[in-house]
Tab-separated table of C-alpha atoms in Angstrom:
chain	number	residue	atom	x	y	z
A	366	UNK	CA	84.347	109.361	104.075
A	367	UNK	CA	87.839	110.926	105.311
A	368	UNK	CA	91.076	108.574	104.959
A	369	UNK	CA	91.979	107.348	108.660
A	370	UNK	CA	94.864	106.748	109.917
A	371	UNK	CA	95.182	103.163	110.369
A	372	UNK	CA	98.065	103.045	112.617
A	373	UNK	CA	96.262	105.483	115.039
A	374	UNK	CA	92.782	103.381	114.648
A	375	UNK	CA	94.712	100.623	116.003
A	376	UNK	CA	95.416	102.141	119.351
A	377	UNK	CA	92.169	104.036	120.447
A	378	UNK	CA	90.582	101.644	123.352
A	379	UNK	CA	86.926	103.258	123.616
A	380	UNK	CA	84.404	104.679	121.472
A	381	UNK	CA	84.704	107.887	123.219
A	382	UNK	CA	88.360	108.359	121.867
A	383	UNK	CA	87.047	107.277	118.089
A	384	UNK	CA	84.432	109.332	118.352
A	385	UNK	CA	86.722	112.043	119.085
A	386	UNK	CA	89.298	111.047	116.077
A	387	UNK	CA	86.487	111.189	113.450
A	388	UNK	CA	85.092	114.770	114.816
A	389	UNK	CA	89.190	115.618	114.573
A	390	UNK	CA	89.521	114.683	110.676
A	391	UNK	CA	85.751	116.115	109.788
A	392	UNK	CA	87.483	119.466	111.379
A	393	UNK	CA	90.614	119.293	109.092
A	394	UNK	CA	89.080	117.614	106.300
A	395	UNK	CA	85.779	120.013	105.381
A	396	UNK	CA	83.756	118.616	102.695
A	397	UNK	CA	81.356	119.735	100.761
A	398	UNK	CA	77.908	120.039	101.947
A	399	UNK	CA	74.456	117.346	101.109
A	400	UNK	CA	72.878	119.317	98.952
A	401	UNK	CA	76.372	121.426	97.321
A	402	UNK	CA	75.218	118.727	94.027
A	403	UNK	CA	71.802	119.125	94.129
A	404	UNK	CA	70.083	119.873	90.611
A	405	UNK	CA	69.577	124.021	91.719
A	406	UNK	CA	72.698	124.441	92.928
A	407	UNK	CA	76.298	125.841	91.362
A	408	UNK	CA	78.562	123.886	89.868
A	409	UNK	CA	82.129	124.942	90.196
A	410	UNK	CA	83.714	126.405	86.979
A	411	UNK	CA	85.909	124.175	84.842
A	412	UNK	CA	88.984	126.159	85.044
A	413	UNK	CA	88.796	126.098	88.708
A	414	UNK	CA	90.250	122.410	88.610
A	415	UNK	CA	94.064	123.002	90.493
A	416	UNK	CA	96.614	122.627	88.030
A	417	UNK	CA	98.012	118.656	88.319
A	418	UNK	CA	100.687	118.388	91.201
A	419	UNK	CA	104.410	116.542	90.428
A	420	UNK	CA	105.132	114.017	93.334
A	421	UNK	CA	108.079	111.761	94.541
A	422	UNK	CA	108.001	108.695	96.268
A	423	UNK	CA	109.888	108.388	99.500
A	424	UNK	CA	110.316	105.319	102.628
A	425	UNK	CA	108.703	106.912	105.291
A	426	UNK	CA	108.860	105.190	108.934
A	427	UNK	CA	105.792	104.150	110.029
A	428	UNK	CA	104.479	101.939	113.083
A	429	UNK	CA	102.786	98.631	112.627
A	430	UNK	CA	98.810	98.557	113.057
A	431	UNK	CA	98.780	95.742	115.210
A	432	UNK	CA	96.317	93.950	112.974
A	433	UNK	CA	97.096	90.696	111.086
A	434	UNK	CA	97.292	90.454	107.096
A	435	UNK	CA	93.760	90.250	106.273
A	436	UNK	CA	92.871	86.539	104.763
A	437	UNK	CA	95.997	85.183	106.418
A	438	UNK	CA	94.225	83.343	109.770
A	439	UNK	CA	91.440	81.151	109.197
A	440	UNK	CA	92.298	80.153	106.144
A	441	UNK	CA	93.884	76.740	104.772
A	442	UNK	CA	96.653	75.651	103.935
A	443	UNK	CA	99.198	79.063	104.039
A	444	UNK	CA	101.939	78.192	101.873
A	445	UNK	CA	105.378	79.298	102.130
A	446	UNK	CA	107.733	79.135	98.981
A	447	UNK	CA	111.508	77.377	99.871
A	448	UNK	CA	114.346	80.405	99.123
A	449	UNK	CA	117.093	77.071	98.701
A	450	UNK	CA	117.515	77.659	102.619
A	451	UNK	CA	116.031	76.973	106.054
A	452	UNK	CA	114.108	80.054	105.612
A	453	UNK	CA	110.557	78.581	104.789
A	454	UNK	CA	111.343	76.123	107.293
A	455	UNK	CA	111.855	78.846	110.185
A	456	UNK	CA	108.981	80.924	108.994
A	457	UNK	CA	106.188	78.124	108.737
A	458	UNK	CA	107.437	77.088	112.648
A	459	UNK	CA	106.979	80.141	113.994
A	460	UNK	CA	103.689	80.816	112.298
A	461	UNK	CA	102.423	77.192	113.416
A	462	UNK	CA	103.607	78.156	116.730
A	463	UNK	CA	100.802	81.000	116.274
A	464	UNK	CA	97.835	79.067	115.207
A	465	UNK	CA	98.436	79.582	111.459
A	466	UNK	CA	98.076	76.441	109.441
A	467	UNK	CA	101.548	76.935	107.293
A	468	UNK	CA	103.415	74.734	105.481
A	469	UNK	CA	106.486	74.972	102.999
A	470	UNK	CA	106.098	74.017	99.270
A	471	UNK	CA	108.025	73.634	96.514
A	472	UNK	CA	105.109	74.016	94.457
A	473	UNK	CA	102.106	76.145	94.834
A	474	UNK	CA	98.289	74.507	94.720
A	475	UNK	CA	95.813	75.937	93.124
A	476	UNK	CA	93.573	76.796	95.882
A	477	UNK	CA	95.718	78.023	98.885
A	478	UNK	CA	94.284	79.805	101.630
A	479	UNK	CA	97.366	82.534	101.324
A	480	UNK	CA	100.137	82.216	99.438
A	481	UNK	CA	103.787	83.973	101.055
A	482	UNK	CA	106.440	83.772	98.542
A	483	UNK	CA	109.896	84.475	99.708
A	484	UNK	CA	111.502	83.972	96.232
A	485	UNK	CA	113.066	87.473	96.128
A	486	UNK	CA	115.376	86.690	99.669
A	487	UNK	CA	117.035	83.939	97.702
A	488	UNK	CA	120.976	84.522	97.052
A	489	UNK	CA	120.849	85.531	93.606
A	490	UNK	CA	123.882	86.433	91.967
A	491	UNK	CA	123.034	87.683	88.027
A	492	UNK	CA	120.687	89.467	86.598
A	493	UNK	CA	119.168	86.270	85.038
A	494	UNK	CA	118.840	84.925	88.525
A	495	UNK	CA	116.630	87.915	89.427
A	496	UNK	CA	114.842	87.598	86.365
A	497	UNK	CA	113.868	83.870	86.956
A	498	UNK	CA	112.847	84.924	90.411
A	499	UNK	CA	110.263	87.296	88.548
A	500	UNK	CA	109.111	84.610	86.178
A	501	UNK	CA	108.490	81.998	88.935
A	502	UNK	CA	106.133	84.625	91.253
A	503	UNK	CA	104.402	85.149	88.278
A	504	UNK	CA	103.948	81.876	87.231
A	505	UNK	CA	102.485	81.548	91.015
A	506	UNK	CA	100.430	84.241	90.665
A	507	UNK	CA	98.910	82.943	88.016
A	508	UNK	CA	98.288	79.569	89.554
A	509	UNK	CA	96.422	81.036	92.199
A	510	UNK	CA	94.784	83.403	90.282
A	511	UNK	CA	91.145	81.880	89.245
A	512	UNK	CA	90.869	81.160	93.140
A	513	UNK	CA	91.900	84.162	94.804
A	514	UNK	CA	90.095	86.410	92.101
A	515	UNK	CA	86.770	84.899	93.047
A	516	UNK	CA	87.491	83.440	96.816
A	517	UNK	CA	89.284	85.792	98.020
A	518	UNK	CA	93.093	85.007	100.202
A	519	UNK	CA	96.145	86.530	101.026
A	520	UNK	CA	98.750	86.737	98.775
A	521	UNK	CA	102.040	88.167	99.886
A	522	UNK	CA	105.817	88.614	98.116
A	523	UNK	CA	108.563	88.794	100.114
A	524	UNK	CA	111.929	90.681	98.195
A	525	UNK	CA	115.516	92.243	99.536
A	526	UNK	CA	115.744	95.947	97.617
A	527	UNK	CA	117.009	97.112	100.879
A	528	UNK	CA	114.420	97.454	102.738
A	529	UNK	CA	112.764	100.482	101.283
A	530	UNK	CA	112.032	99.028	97.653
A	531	UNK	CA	115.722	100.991	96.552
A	532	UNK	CA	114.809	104.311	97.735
A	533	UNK	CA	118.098	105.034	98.862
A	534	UNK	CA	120.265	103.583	96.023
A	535	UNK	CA	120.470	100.054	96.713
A	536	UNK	CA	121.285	99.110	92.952
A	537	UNK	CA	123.489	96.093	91.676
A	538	UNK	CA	121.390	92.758	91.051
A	539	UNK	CA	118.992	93.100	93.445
A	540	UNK	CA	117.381	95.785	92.072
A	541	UNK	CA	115.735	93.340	89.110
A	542	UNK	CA	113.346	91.854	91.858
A	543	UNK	CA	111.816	95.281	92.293
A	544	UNK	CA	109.441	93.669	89.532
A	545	UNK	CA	107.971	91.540	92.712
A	546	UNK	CA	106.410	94.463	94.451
A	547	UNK	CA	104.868	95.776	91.078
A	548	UNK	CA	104.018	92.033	90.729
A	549	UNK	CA	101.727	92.391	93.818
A	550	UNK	CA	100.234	95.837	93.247
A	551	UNK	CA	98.939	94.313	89.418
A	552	UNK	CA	97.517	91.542	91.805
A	553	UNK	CA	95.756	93.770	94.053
A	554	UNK	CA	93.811	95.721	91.396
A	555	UNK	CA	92.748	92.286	89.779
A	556	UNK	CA	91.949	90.723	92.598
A	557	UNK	CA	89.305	92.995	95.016
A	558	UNK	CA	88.565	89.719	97.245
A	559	UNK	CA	92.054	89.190	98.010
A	560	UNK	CA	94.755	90.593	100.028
A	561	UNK	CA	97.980	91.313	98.913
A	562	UNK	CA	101.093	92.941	100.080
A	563	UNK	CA	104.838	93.435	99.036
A	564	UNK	CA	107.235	93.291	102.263
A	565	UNK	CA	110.547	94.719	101.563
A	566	UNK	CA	112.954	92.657	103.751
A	567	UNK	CA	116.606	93.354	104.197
A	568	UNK	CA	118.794	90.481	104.990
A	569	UNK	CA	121.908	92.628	106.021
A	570	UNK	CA	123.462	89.498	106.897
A	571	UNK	CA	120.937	88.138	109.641
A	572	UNK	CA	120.253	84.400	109.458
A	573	UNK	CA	116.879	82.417	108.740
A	574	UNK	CA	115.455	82.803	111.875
A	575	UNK	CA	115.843	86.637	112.628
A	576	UNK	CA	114.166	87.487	109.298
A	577	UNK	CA	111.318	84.381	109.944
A	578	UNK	CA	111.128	86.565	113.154
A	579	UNK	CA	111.137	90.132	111.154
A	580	UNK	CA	108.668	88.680	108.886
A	581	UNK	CA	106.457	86.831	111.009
A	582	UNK	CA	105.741	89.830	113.262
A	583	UNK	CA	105.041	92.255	110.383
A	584	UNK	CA	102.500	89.052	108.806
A	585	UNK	CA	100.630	89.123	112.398
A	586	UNK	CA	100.444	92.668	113.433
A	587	UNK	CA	101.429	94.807	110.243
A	588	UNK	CA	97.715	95.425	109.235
A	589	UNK	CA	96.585	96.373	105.904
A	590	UNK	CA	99.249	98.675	104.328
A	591	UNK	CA	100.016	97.515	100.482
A	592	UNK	CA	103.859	97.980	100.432
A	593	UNK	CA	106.116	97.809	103.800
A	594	UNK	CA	109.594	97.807	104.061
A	595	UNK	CA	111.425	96.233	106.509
A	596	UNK	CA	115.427	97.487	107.422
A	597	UNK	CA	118.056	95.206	109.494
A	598	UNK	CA	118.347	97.787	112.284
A	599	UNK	CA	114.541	97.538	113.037
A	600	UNK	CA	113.275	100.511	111.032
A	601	UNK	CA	109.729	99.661	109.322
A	602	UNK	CA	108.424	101.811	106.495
A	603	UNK	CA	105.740	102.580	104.080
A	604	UNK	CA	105.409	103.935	100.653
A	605	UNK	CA	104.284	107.758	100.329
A	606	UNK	CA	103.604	109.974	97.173
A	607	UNK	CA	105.016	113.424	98.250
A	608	UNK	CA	104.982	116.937	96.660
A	609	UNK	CA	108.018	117.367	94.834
A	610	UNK	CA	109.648	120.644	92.886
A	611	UNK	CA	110.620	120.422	89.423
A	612	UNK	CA	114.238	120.481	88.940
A	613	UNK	CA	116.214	123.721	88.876
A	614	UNK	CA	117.528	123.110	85.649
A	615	UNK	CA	116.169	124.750	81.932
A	616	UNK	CA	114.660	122.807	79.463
A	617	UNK	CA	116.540	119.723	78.722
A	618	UNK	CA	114.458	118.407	75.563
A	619	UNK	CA	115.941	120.402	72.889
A	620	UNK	CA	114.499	120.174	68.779
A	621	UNK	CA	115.017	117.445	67.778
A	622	UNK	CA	115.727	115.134	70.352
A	623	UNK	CA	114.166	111.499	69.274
A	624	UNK	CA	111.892	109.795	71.250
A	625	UNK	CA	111.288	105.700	70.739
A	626	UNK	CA	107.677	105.480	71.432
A	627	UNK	CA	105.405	102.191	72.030
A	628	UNK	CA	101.626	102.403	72.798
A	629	UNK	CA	101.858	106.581	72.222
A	630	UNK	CA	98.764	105.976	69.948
A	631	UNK	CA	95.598	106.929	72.307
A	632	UNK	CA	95.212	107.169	75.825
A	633	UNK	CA	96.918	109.200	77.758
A	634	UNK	CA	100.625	108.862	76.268
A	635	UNK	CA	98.908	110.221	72.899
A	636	UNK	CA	97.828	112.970	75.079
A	637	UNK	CA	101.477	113.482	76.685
A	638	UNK	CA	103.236	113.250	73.656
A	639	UNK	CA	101.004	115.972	71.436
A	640	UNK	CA	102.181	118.584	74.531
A	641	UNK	CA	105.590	117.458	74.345
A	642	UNK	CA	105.330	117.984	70.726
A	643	UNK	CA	103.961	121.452	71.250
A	644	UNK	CA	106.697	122.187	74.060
A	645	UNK	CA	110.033	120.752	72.368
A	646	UNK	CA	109.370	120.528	68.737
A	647	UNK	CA	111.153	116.823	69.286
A	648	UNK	CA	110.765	114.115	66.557
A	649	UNK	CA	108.757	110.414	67.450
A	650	UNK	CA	109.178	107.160	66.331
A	651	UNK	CA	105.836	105.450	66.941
A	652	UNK	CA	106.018	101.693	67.165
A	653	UNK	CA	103.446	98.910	66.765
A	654	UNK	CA	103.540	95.235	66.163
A	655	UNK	CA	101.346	95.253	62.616
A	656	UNK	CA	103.131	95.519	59.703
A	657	UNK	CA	101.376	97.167	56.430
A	658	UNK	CA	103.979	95.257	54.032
A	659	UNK	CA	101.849	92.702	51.804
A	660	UNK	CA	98.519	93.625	52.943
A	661	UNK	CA	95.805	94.720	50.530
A	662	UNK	CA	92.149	96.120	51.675
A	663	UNK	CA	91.101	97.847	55.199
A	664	UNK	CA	94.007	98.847	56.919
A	665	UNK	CA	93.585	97.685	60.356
A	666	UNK	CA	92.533	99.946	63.612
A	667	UNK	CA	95.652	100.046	65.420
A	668	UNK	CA	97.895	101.129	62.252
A	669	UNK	CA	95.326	103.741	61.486
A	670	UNK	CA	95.656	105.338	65.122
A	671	UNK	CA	99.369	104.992	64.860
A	672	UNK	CA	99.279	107.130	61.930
A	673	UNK	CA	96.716	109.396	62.591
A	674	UNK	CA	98.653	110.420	65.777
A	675	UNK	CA	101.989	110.979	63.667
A	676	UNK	CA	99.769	113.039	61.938
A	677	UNK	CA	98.914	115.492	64.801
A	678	UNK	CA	102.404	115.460	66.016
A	679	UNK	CA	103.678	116.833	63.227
A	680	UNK	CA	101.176	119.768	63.232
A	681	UNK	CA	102.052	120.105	66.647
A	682	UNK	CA	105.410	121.685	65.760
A	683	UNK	CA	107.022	117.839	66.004
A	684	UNK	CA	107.953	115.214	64.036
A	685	UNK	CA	106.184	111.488	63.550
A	686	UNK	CA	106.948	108.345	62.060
A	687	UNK	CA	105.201	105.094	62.546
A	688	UNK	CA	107.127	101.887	62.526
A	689	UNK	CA	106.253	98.403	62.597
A	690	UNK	CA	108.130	96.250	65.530
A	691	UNK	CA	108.136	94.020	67.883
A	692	UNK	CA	109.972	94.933	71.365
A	693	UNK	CA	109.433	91.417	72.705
A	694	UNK	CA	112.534	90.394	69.552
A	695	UNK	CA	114.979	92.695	72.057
C-alpha cells in the first residue's frame, strides 16, 4: 500500500476527493504488478539492488492533522508529570476543559490510560539535572510498561531542545534531554499497542499557560506523527531523513588511526568495521565485558567472536586487539 500523506488525509471531505488522492499516489508510486513474484516469472538480478543512499535529518514545517493522539480520549486516568511549576496544573485544566480525564501526579500508576511527561520543560541547570530528568522518564516508562505493552495507551514526553530536537545548534545543557525523544522511539518499537510521541517544546520564555496552550492543541489535533517539534513563534515541525552528499573533503581516516570499539563483534558493526579495515588500514581495539584472566576450559562465545573478528581485521589490511572492559566503570 503507498505511504499517504496524513496531513492531506485529514482535509479531504468526500470520498470522491480520496478516491482521487489514492488514484494520484498509484500514478506516482508504480508498483510492481500481481503476478511480477509468481513462481514462472523473473526475478531481478542481485546486483541490480541501488547502491545504499547517505541521508541527513532535518526540522521540516509541517501542518497538524487535525486528529487527536491516538489512545489519549477515552481512556482513564491521563496523567500529567509536575515540571516543579504550574505547568501540569495549566495543562490538566485545559485538557479537562476538553473532555479528557487528566490529572497531575507526582507519581505515575501502573496502569494509566496515557501517560504525558513534561519532565524535560523543567529548569534544569547542569548536566546532572538533565541526566536525572532521563533517569526519572525511564523509570516511568518502565512503570507503565507491562500495561501499555499488552493494553495498549498513549504515552507521550514532552522536552525543550529548541523546538526542533537541536537541529539548529541549540547545545549547552539542554541538549542531555535529547535522550527523552530516543526514550520514546525505544518505547514505540516495544510497545505496538501503544502510542507514543516525543513533542519538542520551546519555552522561549512563554509562561505555563501559553505552552499548556501550545501543547494541548498539538495533544488534540496533532495526529499520529512520532516526533513533532514545536517553536515559540508558532512554527510546528516534523522529523525527515533527507538525501545528503558526502562531504567535499578526502579521506580523513588515515593508517593507523585507532578506533575504541564496543559490540564490533557480529552484526552489522562487524560488517562496518571489516570495510573500514579494508578502506583505511586503521587499527581496533575491540572491547567486551568477559575477562579470560583465571579461567580454565571452554572459552566462552562472546570472547571467541571478539577474537575471531580481530582476526579478520587484521587480514583485512587492519589491525585488532580484543580487550576486556567494562564502559559502565566510566
Amino acid at each position: 500500500m503507498p505511504e499517504l500523506d496524513t496531513a492531506r488525509m485529514a482535509t479531504l471531505r468526500t470520498l470522491g476527493e480520496v478516491v482521487d488522492l489514492l488514484g494520484q499516489t498509484r500514478t506516482s508510486s508504480p508498483s510492481a504488478p500481481r503476478d511480477a513474484l509468481s513462481p514462472g516469472a523473473a526475478r531481478p538480478a542481485p546486483d541490480a539492488v541501488g547502491a545504499p543512499g547517505r541521508f541527513t535529518v532535518r526540522a521540516v514545517p509541517t501542518s497538524a492533522a487535525g486528529l487527536e493522539t491516538p489512545a489519549l480520549l477515552g481512556r482513564e486516568p491521563v496523567v500529567v508529570t509536575s515540571t516543579g511549576t504550574a505547568l501540569a496544573t495549566a495543562v490538566v485544566e485545559r485538557l479537562r476543559a476538553l473532555g479528557v480525564a487528566a490529572v497531575a501526579v507526582e507519581s505515575i500508576p501502573p496502569d494509566p490510560g496515557a501517560v504525558i511527561f513534561l519532565g524535560g520543560l523543567r529548569d534544569v541547570r547542569t548536566i546532572e539535572d538533565a541526566v536525572k530528568v532521563n533517569r526519572v522518564a525511564f523509570a516511568a516508562a518502565r512503570t507503565v510498561a507491562g500495561h501499555f505493552a499488552s493494553k495498549g495507551g498513549a504515552f507521550v514526553t514532552v522536552q525543550d531542545t529548541g523546538g526542533d530536537f537541536g537541529l539548529a545548534g541549540a547545545g549547552g545543557v539542554q541538549a542531555w534531554l535529547g535522550g527523552l525523544s530516543a526514550l520514546a522511539k525505544t518505547a514505540a518499537e516495544e510497545w505496538p499497542l501503544a502510542s507514543v510521541r516525543a513533542i519538542d517544546l520551546e519555552r522561549g520564555g512563554r509562561n505555563d499557560g501559553a505552552l499548556a496552550d501550545s501543547l494541548v492543541a498539538e495533544l488534540l489535533h496533532g495526529g499520529i506523527e512520532k516526533e513533532v517539534g514545536l517553536t515559540k513563534d508558532g512554527t510546528r515541525v516534523a522529523l525527515a531523513s533527507v538525501p545528503a552528499s558526502p562531504p567535499s573533503a578526502g579521506r580523513r581516516i588515515e593508517p593507523g588511526t585507532v578506533f575504541v570499539v564496543s559490540g564490533g563483534a557480529r552484526g552489522v558493526t562487524a560488517a562496518a568495521l571489516i570495510e573500514l579495515a579494508r578502506a583505511s588500514r586503521p587499527r581496533f581495539l575491540l572491547l567486551g565485558r568477559t575477562s579470560l584472566e583465571g579461567r580454565t576450559g571452554r572459552v566462552p562465545r562472546c570472547i571467541r567472536r571478539c577474537r575471531s573478528q580481530a582476526g579478520r581485521l587484521r587480514r583485512r589490511h587492519g589491525f585488532g586487539r580484543h580487550a576486556a572492559e567494562d564502559l559502565r566503570d566510566g
